[in-house]
Each structure stands twice: as structure tokens, then as C-alpha cells.
mmCIF file of C-alpha atoms in Angstrom:
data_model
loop_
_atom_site.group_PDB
_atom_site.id
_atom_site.type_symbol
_atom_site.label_atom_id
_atom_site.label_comp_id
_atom_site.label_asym_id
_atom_site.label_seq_id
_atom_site.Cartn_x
_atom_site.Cartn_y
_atom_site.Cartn_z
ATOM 1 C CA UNK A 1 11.961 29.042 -35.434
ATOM 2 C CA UNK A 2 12.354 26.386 -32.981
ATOM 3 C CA UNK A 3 9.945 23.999 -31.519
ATOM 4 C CA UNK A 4 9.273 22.655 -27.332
ATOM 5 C CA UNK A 5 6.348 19.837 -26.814
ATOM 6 C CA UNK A 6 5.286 19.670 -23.569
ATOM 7 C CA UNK A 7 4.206 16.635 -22.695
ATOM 8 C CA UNK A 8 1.380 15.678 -20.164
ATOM 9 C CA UNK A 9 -0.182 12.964 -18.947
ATOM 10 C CA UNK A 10 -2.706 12.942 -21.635
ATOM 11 C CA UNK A 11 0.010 11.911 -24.217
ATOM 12 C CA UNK A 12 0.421 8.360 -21.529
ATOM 13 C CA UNK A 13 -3.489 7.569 -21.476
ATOM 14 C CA UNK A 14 -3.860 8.800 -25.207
ATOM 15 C CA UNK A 15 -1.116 5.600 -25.951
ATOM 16 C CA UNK A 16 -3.289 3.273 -23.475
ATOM 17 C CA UNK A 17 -0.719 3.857 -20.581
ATOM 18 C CA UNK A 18 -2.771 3.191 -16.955
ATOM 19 C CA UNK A 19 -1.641 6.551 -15.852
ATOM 20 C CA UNK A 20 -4.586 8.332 -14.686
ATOM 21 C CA UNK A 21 -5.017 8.857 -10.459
ATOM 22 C CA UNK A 22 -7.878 6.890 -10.682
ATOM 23 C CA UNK A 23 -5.917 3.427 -12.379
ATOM 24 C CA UNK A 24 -3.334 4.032 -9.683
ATOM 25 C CA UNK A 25 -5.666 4.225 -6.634
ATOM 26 C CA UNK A 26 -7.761 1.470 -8.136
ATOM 27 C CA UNK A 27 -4.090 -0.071 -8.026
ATOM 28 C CA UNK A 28 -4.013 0.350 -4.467
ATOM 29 C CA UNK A 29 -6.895 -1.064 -3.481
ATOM 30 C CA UNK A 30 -6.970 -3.716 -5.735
ATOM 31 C CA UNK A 31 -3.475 -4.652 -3.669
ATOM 32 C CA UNK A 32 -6.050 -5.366 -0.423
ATOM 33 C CA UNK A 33 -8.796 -6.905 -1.657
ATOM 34 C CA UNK A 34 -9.961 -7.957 -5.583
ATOM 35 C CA UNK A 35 -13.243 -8.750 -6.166
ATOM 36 C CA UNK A 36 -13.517 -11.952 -8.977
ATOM 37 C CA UNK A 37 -17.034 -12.251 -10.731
ATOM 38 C CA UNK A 38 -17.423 -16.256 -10.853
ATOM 39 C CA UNK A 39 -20.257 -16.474 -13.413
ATOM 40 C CA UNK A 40 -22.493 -13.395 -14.506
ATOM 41 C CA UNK A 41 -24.472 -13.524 -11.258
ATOM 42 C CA UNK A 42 -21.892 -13.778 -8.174
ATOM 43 C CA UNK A 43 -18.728 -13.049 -7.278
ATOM 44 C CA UNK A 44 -16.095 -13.786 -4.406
ATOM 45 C CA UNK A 45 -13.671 -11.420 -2.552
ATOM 46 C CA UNK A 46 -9.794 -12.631 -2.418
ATOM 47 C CA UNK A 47 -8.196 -11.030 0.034
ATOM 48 C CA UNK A 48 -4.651 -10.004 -0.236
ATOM 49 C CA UNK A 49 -4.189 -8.132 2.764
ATOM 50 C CA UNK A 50 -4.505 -8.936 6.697
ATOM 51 C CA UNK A 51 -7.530 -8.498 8.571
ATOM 52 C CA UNK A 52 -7.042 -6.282 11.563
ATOM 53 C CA UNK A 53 -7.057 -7.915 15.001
ATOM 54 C CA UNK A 54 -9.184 -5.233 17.009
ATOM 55 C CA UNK A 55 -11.887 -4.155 14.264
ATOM 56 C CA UNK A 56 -12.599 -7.256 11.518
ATOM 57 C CA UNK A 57 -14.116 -5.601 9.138
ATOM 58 C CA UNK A 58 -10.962 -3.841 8.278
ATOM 59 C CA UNK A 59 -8.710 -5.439 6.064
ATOM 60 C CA UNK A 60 -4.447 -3.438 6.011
ATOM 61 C CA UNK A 61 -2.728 -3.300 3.010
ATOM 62 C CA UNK A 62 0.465 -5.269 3.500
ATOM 63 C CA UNK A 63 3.676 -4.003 2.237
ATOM 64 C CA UNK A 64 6.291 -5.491 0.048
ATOM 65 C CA UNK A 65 7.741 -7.387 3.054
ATOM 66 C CA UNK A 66 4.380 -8.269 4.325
ATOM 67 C CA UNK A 67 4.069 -5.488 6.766
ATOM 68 C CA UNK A 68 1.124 -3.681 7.333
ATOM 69 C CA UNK A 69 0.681 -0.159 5.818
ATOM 70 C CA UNK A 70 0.806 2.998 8.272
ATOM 71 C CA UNK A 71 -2.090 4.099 6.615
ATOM 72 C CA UNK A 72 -3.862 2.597 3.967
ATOM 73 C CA UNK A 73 -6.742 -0.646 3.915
ATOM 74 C CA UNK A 74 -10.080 -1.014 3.053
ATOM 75 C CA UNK A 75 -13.228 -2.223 3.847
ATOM 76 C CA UNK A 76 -16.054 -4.112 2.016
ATOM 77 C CA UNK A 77 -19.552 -2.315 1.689
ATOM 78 C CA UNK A 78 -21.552 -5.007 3.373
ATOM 79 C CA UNK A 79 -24.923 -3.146 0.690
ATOM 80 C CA UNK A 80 -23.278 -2.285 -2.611
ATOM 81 C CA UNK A 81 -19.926 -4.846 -2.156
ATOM 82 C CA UNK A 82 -17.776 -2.405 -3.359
ATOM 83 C CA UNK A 83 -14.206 -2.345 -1.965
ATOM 84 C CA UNK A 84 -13.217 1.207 -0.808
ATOM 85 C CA UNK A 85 -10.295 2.247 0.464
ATOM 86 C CA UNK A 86 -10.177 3.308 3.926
ATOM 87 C CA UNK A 87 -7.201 5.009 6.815
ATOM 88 C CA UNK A 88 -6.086 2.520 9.401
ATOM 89 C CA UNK A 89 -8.303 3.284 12.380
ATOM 90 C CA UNK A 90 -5.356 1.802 14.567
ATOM 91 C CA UNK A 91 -2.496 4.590 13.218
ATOM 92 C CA UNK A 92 -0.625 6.135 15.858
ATOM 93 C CA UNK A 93 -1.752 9.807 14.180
ATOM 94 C CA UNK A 94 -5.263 10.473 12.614
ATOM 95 C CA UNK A 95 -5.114 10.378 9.228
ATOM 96 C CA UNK A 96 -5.685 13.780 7.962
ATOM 97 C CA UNK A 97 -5.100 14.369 4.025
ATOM 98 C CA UNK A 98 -6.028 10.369 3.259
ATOM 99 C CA UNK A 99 -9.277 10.583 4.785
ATOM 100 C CA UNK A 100 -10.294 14.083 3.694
ATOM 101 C CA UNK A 101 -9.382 12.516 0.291
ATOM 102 C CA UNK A 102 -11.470 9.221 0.428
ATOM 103 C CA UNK A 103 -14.109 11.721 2.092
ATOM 104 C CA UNK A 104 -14.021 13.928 -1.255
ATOM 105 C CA UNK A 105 -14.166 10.478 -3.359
ATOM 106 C CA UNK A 106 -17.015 9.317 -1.802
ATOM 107 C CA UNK A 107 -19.185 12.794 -2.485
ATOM 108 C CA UNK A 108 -18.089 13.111 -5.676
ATOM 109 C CA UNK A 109 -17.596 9.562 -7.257
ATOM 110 C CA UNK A 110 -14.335 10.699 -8.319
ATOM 111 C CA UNK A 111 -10.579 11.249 -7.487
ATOM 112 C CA UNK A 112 -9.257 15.058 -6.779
ATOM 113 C CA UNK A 113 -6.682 15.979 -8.015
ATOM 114 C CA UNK A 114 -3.767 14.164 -5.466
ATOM 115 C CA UNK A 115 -1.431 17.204 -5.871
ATOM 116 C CA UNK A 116 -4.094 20.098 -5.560
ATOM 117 C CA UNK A 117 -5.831 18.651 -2.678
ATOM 118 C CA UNK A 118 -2.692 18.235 -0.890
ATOM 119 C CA UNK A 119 -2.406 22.188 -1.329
ATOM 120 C CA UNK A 120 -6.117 22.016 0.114
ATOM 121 C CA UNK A 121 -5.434 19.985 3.101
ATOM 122 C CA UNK A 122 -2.483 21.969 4.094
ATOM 123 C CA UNK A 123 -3.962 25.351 3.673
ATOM 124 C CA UNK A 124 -6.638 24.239 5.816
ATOM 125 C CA UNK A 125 -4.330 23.048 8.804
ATOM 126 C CA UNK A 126 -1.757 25.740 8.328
ATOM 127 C CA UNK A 127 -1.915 26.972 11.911
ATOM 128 C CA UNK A 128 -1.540 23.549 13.692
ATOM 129 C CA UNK A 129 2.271 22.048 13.428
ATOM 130 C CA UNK A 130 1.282 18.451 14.366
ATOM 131 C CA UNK A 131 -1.410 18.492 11.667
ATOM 132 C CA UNK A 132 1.387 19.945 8.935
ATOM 133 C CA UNK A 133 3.438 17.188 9.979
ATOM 134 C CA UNK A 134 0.825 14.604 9.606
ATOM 135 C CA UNK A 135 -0.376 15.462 6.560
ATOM 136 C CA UNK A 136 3.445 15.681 4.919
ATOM 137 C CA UNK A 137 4.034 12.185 6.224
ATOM 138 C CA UNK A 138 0.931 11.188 4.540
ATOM 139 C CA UNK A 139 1.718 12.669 0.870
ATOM 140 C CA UNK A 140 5.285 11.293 1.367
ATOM 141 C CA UNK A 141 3.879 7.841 1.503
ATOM 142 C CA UNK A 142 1.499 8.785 -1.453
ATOM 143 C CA UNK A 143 4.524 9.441 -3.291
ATOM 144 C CA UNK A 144 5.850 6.225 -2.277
ATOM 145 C CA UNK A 145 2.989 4.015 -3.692
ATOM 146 C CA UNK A 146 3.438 6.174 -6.867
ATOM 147 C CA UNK A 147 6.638 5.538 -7.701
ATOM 148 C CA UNK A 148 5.672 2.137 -7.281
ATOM 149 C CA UNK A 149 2.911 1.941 -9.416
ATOM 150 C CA UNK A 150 4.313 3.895 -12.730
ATOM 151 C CA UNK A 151 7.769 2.082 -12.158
ATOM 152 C CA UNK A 152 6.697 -1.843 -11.691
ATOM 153 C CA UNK A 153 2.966 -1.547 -13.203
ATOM 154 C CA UNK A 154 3.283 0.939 -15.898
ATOM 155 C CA UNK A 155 7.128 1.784 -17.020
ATOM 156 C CA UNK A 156 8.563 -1.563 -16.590
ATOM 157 C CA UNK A 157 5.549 -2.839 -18.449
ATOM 158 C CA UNK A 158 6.056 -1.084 -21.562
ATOM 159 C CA UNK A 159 7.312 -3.004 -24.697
ATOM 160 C CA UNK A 160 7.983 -3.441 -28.051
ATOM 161 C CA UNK A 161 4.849 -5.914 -28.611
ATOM 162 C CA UNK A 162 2.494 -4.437 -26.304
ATOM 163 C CA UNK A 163 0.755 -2.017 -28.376
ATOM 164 C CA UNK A 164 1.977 1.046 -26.250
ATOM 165 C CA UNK A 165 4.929 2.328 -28.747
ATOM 166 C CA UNK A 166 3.503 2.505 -32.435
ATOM 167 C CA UNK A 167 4.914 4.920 -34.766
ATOM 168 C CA UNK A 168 1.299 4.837 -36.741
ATOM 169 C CA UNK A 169 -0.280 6.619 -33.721
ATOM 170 C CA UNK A 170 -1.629 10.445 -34.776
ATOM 171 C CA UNK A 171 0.118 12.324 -32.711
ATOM 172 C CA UNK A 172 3.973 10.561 -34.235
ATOM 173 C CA UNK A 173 2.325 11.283 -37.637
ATOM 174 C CA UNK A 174 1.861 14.945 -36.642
ATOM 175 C CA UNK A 175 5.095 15.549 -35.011
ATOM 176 C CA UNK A 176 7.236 13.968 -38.090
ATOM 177 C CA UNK A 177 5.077 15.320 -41.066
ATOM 178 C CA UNK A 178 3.698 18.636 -39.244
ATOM 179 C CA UNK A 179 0.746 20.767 -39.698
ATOM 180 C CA UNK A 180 -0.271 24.999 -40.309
ATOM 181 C CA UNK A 181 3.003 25.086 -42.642
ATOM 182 C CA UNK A 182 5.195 25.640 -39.853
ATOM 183 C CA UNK A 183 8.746 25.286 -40.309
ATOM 184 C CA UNK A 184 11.229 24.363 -37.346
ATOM 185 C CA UNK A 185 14.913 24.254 -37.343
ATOM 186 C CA UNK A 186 15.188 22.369 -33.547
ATOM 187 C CA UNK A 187 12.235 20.582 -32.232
ATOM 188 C CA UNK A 188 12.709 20.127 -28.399
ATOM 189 C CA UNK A 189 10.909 18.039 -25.822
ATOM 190 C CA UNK A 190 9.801 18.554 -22.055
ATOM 191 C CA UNK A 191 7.956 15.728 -20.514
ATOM 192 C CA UNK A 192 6.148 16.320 -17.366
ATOM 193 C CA UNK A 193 5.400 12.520 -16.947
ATOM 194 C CA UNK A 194 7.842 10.520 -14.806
ATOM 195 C CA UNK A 195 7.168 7.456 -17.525
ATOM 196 C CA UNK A 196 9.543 8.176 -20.459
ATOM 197 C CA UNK A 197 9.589 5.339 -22.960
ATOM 198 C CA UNK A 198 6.944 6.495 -25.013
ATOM 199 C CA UNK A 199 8.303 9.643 -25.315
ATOM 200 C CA UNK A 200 11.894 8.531 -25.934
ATOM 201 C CA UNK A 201 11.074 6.234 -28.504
ATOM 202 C CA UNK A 202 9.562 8.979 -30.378
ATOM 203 C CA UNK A 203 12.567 11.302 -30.241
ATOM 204 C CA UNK A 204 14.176 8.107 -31.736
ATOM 205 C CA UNK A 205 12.559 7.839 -34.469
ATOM 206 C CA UNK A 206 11.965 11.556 -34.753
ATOM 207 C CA UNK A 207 16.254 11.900 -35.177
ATOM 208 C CA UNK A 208 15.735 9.478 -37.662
ATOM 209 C CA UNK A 209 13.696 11.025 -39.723
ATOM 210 C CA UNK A 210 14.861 14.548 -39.110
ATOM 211 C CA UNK A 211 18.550 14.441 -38.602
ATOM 212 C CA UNK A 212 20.139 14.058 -34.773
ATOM 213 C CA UNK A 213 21.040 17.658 -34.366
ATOM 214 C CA UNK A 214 17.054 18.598 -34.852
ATOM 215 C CA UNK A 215 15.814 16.560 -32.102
ATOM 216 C CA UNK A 216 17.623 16.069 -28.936
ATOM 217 C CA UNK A 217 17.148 13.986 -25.896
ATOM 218 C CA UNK A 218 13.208 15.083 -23.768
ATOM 219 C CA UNK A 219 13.809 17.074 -20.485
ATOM 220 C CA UNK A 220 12.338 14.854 -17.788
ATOM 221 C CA UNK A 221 11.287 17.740 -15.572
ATOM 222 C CA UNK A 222 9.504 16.351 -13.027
ATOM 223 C CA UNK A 223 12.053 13.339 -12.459
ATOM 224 C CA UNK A 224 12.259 9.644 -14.044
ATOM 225 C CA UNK A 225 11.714 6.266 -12.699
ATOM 226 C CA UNK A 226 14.995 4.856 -13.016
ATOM 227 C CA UNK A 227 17.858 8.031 -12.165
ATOM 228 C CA UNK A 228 18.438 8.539 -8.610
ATOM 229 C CA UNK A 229 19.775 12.203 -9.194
ATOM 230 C CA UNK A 230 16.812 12.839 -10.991
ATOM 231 C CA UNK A 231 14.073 11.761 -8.430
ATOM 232 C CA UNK A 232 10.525 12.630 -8.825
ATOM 233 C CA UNK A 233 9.107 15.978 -8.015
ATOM 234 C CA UNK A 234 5.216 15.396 -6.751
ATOM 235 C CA UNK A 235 3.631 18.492 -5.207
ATOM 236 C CA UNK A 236 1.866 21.773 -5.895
ATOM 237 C CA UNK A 237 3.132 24.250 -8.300
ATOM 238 C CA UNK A 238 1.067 27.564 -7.848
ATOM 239 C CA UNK A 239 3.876 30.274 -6.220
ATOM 240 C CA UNK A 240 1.925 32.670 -7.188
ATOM 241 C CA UNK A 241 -1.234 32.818 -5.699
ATOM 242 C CA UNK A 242 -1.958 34.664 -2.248
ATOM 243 C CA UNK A 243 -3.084 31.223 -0.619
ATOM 244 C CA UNK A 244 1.111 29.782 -1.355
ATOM 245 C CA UNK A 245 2.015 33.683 -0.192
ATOM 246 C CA UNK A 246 0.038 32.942 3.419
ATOM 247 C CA UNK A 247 1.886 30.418 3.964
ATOM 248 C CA UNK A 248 5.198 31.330 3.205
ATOM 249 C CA UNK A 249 4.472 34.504 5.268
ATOM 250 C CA UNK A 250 3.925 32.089 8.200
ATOM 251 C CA UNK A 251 7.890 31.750 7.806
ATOM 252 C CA UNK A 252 7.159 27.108 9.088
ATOM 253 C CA UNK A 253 9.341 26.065 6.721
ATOM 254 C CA UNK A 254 7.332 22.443 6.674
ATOM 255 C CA UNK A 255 4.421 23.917 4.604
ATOM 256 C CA UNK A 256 6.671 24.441 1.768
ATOM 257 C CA UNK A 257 8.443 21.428 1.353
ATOM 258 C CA UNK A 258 6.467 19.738 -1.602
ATOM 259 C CA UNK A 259 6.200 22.908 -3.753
ATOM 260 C CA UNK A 260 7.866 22.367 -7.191
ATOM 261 C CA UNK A 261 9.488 25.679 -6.661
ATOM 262 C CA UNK A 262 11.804 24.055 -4.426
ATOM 263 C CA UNK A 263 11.796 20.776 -5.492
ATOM 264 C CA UNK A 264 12.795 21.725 -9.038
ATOM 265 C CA UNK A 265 16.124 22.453 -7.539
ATOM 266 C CA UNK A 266 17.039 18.933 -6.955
ATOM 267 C CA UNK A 267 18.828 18.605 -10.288
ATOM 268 C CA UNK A 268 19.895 20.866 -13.144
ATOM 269 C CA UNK A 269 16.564 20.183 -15.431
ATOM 270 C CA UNK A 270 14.588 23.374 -14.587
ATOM 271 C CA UNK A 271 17.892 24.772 -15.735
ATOM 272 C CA UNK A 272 18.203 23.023 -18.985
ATOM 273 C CA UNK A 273 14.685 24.276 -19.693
ATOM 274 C CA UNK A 274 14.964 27.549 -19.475
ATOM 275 C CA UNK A 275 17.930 27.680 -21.675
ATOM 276 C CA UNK A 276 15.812 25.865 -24.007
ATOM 277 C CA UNK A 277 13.725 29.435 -23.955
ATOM 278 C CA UNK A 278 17.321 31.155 -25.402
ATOM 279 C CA UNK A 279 17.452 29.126 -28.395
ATOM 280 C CA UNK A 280 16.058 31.373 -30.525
ATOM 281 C CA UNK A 281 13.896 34.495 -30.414
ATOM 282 C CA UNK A 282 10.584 32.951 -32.106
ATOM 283 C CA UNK A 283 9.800 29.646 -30.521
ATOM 284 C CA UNK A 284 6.528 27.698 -30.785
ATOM 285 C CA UNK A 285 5.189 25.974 -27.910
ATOM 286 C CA UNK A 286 3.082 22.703 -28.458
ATOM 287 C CA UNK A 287 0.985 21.094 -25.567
ATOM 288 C CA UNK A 288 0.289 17.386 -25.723
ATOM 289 C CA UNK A 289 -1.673 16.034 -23.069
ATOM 290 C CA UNK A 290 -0.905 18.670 -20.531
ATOM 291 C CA UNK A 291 -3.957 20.302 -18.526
ATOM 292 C CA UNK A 292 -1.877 23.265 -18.072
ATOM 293 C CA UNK A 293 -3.620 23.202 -14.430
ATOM 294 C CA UNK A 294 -2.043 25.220 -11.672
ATOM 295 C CA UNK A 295 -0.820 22.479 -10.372
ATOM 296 C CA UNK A 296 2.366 23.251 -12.996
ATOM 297 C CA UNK A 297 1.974 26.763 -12.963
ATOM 298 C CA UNK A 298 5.064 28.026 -11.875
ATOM 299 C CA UNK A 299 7.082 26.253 -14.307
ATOM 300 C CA UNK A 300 4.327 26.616 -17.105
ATOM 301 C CA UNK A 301 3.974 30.962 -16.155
ATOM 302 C CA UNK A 302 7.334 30.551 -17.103
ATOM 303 C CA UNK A 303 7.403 29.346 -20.468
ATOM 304 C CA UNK A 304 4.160 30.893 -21.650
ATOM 305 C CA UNK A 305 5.306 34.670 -20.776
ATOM 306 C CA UNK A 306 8.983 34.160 -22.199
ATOM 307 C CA UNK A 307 9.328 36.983 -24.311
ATOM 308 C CA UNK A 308 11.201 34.296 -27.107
ATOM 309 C CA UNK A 309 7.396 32.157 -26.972
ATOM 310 C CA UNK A 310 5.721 33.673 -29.998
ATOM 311 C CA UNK A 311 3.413 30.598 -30.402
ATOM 312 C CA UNK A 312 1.192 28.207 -28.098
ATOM 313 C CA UNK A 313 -0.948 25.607 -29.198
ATOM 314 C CA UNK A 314 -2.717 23.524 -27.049
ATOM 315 C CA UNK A 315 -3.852 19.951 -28.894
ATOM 316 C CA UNK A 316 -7.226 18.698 -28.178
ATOM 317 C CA UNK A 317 -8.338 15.268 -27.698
ATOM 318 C CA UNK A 318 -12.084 14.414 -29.545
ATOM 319 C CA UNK A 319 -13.773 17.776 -29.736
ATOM 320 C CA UNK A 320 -13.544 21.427 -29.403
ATOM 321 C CA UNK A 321 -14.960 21.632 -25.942
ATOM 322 C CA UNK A 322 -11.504 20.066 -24.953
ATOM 323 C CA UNK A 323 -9.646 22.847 -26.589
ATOM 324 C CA UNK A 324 -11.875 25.672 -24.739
ATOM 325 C CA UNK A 325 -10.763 23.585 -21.452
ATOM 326 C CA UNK A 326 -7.696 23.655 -21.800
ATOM 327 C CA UNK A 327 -7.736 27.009 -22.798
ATOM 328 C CA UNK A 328 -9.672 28.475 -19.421
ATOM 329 C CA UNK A 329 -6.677 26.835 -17.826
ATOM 330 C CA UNK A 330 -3.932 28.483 -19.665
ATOM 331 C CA UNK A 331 -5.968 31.661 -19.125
ATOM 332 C CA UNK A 332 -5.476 31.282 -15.698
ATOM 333 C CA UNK A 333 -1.177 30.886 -15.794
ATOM 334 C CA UNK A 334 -1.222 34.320 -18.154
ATOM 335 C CA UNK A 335 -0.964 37.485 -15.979
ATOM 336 C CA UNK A 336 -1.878 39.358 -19.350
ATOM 337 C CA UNK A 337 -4.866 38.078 -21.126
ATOM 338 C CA UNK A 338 -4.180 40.262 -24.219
ATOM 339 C CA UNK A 339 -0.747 38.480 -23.934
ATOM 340 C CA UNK A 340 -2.063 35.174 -24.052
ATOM 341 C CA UNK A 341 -4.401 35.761 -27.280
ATOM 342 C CA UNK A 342 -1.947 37.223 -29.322
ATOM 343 C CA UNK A 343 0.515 33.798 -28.402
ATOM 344 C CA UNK A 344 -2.876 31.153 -28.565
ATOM 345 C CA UNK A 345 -3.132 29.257 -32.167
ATOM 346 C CA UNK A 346 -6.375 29.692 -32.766
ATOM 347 C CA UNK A 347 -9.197 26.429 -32.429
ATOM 348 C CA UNK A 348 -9.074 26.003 -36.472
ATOM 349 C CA UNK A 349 -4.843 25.558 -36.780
ATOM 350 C CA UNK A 350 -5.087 23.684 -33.311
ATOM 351 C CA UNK A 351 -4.015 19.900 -34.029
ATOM 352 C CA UNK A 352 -6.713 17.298 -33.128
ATOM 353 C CA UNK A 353 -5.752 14.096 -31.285
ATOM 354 C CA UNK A 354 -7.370 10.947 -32.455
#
């Protein structure tokens, strides 16, 4: 039997990497304006952007070459003095999937999911071409500041003495020791994170331990921060619903553009995982830190239903309500229920991260 760990971005945060939408939007609005507490009474605002010319209490971000974003600034809530990130009310086009975003943040206290909501927004607008192209030039640029982020303030960050890559961390204990008396001839890895230090330490010491021919190189499927032929894929991956099937049936090519159906075509990974599926007729799939949202659901509908997949566990961080969670999402890439509880490791033999 052979083993493939998918790896999410849970496996990132559960190291202390500042992965999470929320650390990189915080990111970008810390890049306009920071707030500094002075003593434990008052504070100041520094102010790292440029304040507009026509409306003051707008502040732009500024590039990387001092130039002031398209899109993106923020004000300062004269009441609670929270910074909060705002469109440019000067753009030449109305901002469209940015402010429908901030809008969502500011009813819910919390980030959508960037990806999802993207499939949201362009649903929504899927009759009006100057609003689809809008809204694509938008996510573009949210790709953009991404890449940033995880490649100067995340990847690039990662060392040997940071604390991030520790080989005494639970989940390295149960990948090179094991657990439920499972025995694996190959262990293989597909990372759906564009960071991959972490993850390629651990295959490092994994070959150590286990012999080079047992653990080969990850599969970066969704791209890597430093390979130009491998460049990130950011979009929606649900192909299968009837929303994705209304809009291909509207046969405007620009609605499909940032679906990961597509997208995985840039390079020959999707390809290299798949043949990991004909490497043997009983494989076990392990999930570490993955959602298994639809977001990834054509790629993970994929694995899960391979006829070869015999096994799925899903890893759990804290408590059992986070295995259940995980499992209503997998529920949802099955076709066949029945299918998906005869392949599910039960709650008992699922491994729990600490």
C-alpha cells in the first residue's frame, strides 16, 4: 500500500506560518497605515501611504515604486480608530469584488473566503461584460499582493532558527513513526500551499529516515513562490456544480479564466498527480490541514473517487468537532455517500494534531 498527504493550509498555521487570509489582509492594511500604542492608554497612527488630494480622509496604498494602488487604501474610523481597508473612490472603474468583500467583512467581522467569494461576485455579474472584466482585474491584483505577501513576508522568512521547521513537531512524529498499524511501501506528498519549505524539509528528513526511494520530492499543485513555469494557481475549483455549468453555458470565455480546471494546465503537476493515483491499487489518502472545501473540489473529487483510494483520513486539529467539519466538507466532493463511508477512517483511528 502506498501513501499521498495532502497538505493544506492548516499544516502552515499549525507550524506558526502567518498564512491565514486574515494575516495577509491585515498585511495589507498594515502597508497604509499602522497604528502604535505609546503607553497603555494612547496610541498614534503612522502613516505609510499618501493621503488623497480630492477626499483627505482617504489614505492610497503606495506600491513598491511609490505609486499609488489602483484599488486599495484605507481610512481611519474617526469612533472606534480602527484602520479598515477601503477601494479608491478616485479609480477609473467602480470597484466591484473589493468592495463587496470589505462590505462582507464589515457584517461579519471576518474575511470570506478570497477564492469562493470571487466565484460569488462573478456569478452575480455574469450578464454584464464590463462588470466581468472589472471584477477579473480586481482578483488579478489580489493575486498580486499574494504572491507578495507569502514570498517576501512568509517564505523568504522561514529559517533554520526561527522556530518554523522542528522535527519534534506532532505531525513529523506521526508521519516518521506512523499510527493504526498501517504499513506503506511509498509515502507521497501533494501540497496545496504555494509556501514549500516546511514541507520540503520534512520529506528531507522523512528520506532519511525511510530510505530515498520511499519518499520522493511534494507535488506543488497549486504553484511555488520561486519557479516561473510553475506559477500560482488562485481561483475557484467547483466544475461541477450547476452555478460553474451557467456560466460556461454563457459560452464568455472571461468568466472562466480563474477556474483551477484551466489553470491546472499551466504545467505538468495535475499530471504528475494523477499518476501518483496508478501507483498501486490500495492507496491511503491522509489530509493535513486541508478544509477539503469546494474551493479544491475538482482536483480533490478526483482523488477521493479514484477507484485505487481505499483509505481517507482526515487529521483533526484540538477536538472532534474539527473532524465532523471537515468531514461535512468531504461529504460534499463525494457523489456517492455510501462511497465515501466505506473510504473515511473512522473518528477513533483519525490522527489528532497537537
Amino acid at each position: 500500500m502506498n501513501k499521498i498527504v495532502l497538505i493544506g493550509n492548516g499544516f502552515d498555521v499549525a507550524h506558526g506560518l502567518p498564512t491565514r487570509y486574515s494575516n495577509f489582509l491585515d498585511s495589507v492594511r498594515d502597508s497604509i497605515v499602522i497604528k502604535i500604542y505609546t503607553s497603555t492608554s494612547s496610541y498614534r497612527h503612522e502613516i505609510l501611504g499618501q493621503s488623497c488630494k480630492r477626499d483627505r480622509s482617504f489614505i492610497h496604498k503606495l506600491d513598491e515604486n511609490g505609486k499609488e494602488d489602483p484599488w486599495l487604501g484605507a481610512v481611519i474610523n474617526q469612533k472606534s480608530h480602527k484602520i479598515e481597508l477601503r477601494t479608491n473612490p478616485h479609480a477609473t472603474n467602480n470597484s466591484i469584488y473589493y468592495k463587496s468583500l470589505f462590505s462582507d467583512k464589515s457584517l461579519n467581522g471576518y474575511w470570506s473566503d478570497l477564492e469562493y467569494h470571487y466565484f460569488k461576485t462573478l456569478n452575480k455579474n455574469s450578464a454584464n461584460p464590463k462588470a466581468i472584466s472589472i471584477i477579473n482585474e480586481e482578483f488579478e491584483h489580489l493575486k498580486t499582493l499574494l504572491f507578495l505577501y507569502l514570498k517576501n513576508e512568509v517564505e523568504n522568512k522561514i529559517g533554520e532558527d526561527d522556530g518554523y521547521i522542528s522535527d519534534n513537531h506532532s505531525i513529523f512524529h506521526m508521519l516518521s513513526e506512523g499510527h493504526n498499524n498501517f504499513s506503506f511501501n511509498k509515502h507521497f506528498f501533494v501540497n496545496f500551499n504555494y509556501t514549500s519549505k516546511i514541507v520540503n524539509q520534512y520529506v528531507t528528513w522523512l528520506r532519511q529516515l525511510k530510505g530515498k526511494e520511499n519518499i520522493p520530492l511534494a507535488v506543488n499543485i497549486h504553484g511555488d513562490l520561486v519557479n516561473p513555469s510553475n506559477p500560482i494557481i488562485f481561483g475557484y475549483g467547483d466544475d461541477n456544480s450547476e452555478e460553474y455549468k451557467g456560466l460556461q453555458n454563457l459560452k464568455e470565455n472571461s468568466l472562466l479564466q480563474n477556474f483551477k480546471t484551466f489553470q491546472y494546465l499551466r504545467s505538468s503537476r495535475y499530471k504528475q498527480v494523477l499518476s501518483l493515483l496508478e501507483t498501486s491499487t490500495e492507496l491511503y489518502v491522509q489530509i493535513i490541514g486541508h478544509s477539503c472545501d469546494i474551493t479544491d473540489k475538482a482536483l480533490l473529487r478526483t482523488i477521493f473517487q479514484h477507484p485505487n483510494v481505499q483509505f481517507i483520513e482526515g487529521t483533526y486539529y484540538e477536538s472532534e468537532g474539527r473532524y465532523f467539519e471537515k468531514l461535512y466538507n468531504i461529504s460534499r466532493i463525494f457523489d456517492d455517500t455510501s462511497l465515501m463511508r466505506q473510504k473515511i477512517i473512522p473518528l477513533e483511528q483519525s490522527f489528532m494534531i497537537v
